[in-house]
Amino acid sequence: MSGQNVHQPQSERGYTPIADHGLIGNLRTAALVSLDGSIESLCLPAFDSPSVFARILDARKGGHFSLTPSVPFTTKQAYLPSSNVLQTKFMNDAGVASVTDFLPRQPAGSTKPLLFWVVRRVEVIRGTLPLQLTCAPAFNYARDNHSTHIVPDLSAAAPQQSKALFSSPSLDLDLRYVPESLIDGVPEPSISLSLLDLSAQGHKGPAISSLLTLVEGQAVTFVLRIPPKETGEVQRVGRLAGERLEELGVSLPTLIESASRLRAPDDPMLTTALIHRLLSETTTYWTTWIRGSTYTGAWKEAVHRSALALKLLIYEPTGAVVASPTFSLPEYIGGTRNWDYRCALSFLSPLPPPQLTTTSASWIRDASFTLYALMRLGFTGEANAYMEFIFDRIKDKNEDGSLQIMYTIHGGKLFPEEQLTHLSGHKHSRPVRIGNGAIDHVQLDIYGELMDSVYLSQKFGKPLSYDTWVGVRELYVPLPLLPSEPADAAHAEWTWPTATDQICTSSPHSPRLPLTQHARRSIWEVRNRMRHFTYSKIMMWVAIDRGLRLADKRSLPCPNRLTWLAARDALYEEIMQRAWNAEKQFFAQSYEDSEVLDSAVLIMPLVFFMPAVRLFPSFLLCWEDKGLIWKLQSDPRFVSTLKQILKSPERGGLTSNNLVYRYDVSKTDDGVGGEEGTFCLCTLWCIEALTRAGEYDRSMLERAVAMFEDFIQYTNHVGLCTEEISASGEALGNHVQGFTHVTLISAAFNLSRTQGKAARGLLGMGN
């Protein structure tokens, strides 16, 4: 065996690249599994719980659960078809072994309780391959001490079997196993657990170690869980199994079946039959779910993998969709842009939150984009349920009538930011942050995303009720007073406008609330001075526009219709005058920074603020005189902006190697500092903008296809996306990034549809 991809066993492994991980989950939490078989990131019991494994953020003491060959090997990793069950294969000349990882799910309608387990099944397929198991939890972000004991396993079918018990102040875990023989004449493997002292690496309690010497036909499954309390009756049956089996004259299968009936439904006897059933049910759950997709366009494999990734990010008790299951992975290696993205889009009414150290947050901003992706794939059930959460948030407005920019996955409003100075960060990228300080930002664009999601939901969902419409109408969505005031709060009094200046209100007596204590931030959550960001202005226009459309399409009462119309048109005029750089021919990042290009303005055609193309009548009628022909032509302002963004940074643009930056961090101060990679979301927005411009200009459609094909190559070995990509092609930022997968679905849908129109010769005809 030779080659560059050979992995050499190491006593202390360093950092694995961010992209070299698959994701498994159970709609409560999710784990990253590396190519060499290590769980590098896992928070228990939920997405927003403190981490148990975080080696991806600190290679020495972050905590991990590894099943890795103790001899040189090569590796491959893939999902089982149409599922989120992950399989990692290890190979060398002497043998081949596979590790199948999953968190159990069960088919819809099952009456059995969901088992909140991490299941890792090792099987040797050919020859022999020794593997080293190390389970080294680091509780509460590697801050808590813990004890480790090897104790009798009263849930195991085999007598005298042991398990490992980890105990910390906030959480207990146990590690159990089930040996298995798959070939007649091959004995079950013998497993021995031992304590491992990792205190020299900074661990705060012993780990568990086991050297697995398996041969072809042998398998062993390890199960990590939060252990339930054992009952006295269960303990009695366990002792009988170990001490009096022969004396009772009862067969082992009969005793196991009897013992299982005595145990709680969420704590069954651990048997090979149970493991096989869990694997089968979990695979069936995922394959059944993805078969509900109605997508038939191009790039179906990438779209369905994105849908499965998005499903993995759902927190089922509330329906929240976390932006990413990880936190503080760097946007630039060695940089400071390291954020906690365990924040979410929530779909259902929240349940009372558990008492957790931190909480994930639900971003209002992502609402319409995720809703659009779900609807385009035919998952209208998820989309309709999502809107119930949105309407619950509208009922739970702040005292001043406003909304948060994010909510916890339980519907709460607190998400304090904290730095974990004891963790070194991925490849020494500090600080490591949990929580998000942007939760108290005033970002007015969220009302546009919110109203767009309400509007989109009416296409496929149940009609808006009058009471819900009144709640929507009363949203405190402030508009800029014209002309817009200076953005510096030190020189101007910012106020929430009265009822005549807001888009959705039924009260003409709403109070004016000073904003001098708040900052106006953009979609990028800048952390310094306030500005009139073009993206925010566009989305405020969207908020008014969608309110008007809702009133008209549903014939709903709108007392301030004329005020809304005037405000919408005035805001449009303001954007066209103040955001447009006439000299350089592009829409700028903000009114104040007219020289700064920002790819967020690519949202214009996606929200119908400004189409990439416009319909115009052609008066060159065919001589059969069949009537007026409508054709398309490009909108010069947007297309000029798009072309500028497509230039390289060296030529004043934002595109490098067909990947798009958010903005040039060297030209504008966002209050964060440091560098970053190209932004996957912006790349996909650019592809969508090119697609829409491609209705008129076929060369732009060809560029969109080329960019999308390139982008697909930057997904990792199992089709998952991060937040950013470096200039050298390295995945950066939190992994897996939900927003990236949402926009990939949207871009693929629209690009595939436009390609179909091109094939039918319908481009440029307004069809």
mmCIF file of C-alpha atoms in Angstrom, residues 31 44 146 240 271 329 355 372 416 521 544 592 652 682:
data_model
loop_
_atom_site.group_PDB
_atom_site.id
_atom_site.type_symbol
_atom_site.label_atom_id
_atom_site.label_comp_id
_atom_site.label_asym_id
_atom_site.label_seq_id
_atom_site.Cartn_x
_atom_site.Cartn_y
_atom_site.Cartn_z
ATOM 1 C CA ALA A 31 -22.305 14.886 15.108
ATOM 2 C CA LEU A 44 -25.723 16.523 23.964
ATOM 3 C CA HIS A 146 -15.605 13.928 35.238
ATOM 4 C CA LEU A 240 -30.027 -13.748 37.411
ATOM 5 C CA THR A 271 -28.986 -7.098 21.534
ATOM 6 C CA LEU A 329 -15.132 27.196 13.081
ATOM 7 C CA GLN A 355 -32.392 24.342 31.390
ATOM 8 C CA TYR A 372 -38.823 28.774 -0.765
ATOM 9 C CA PRO A 416 -25.447 35.743 25.192
ATOM 10 C CA ARG A 521 -26.658 46.646 11.128
ATOM 11 C CA ILE A 544 -43.942 47.099 2.215
ATOM 12 C CA GLU A 592 -22.222 56.229 3.107
ATOM 13 C CA GLY A 652 -12.263 45.876 -8.365
ATOM 14 C CA CYS A 682 -23.073 34.907 -2.240
#
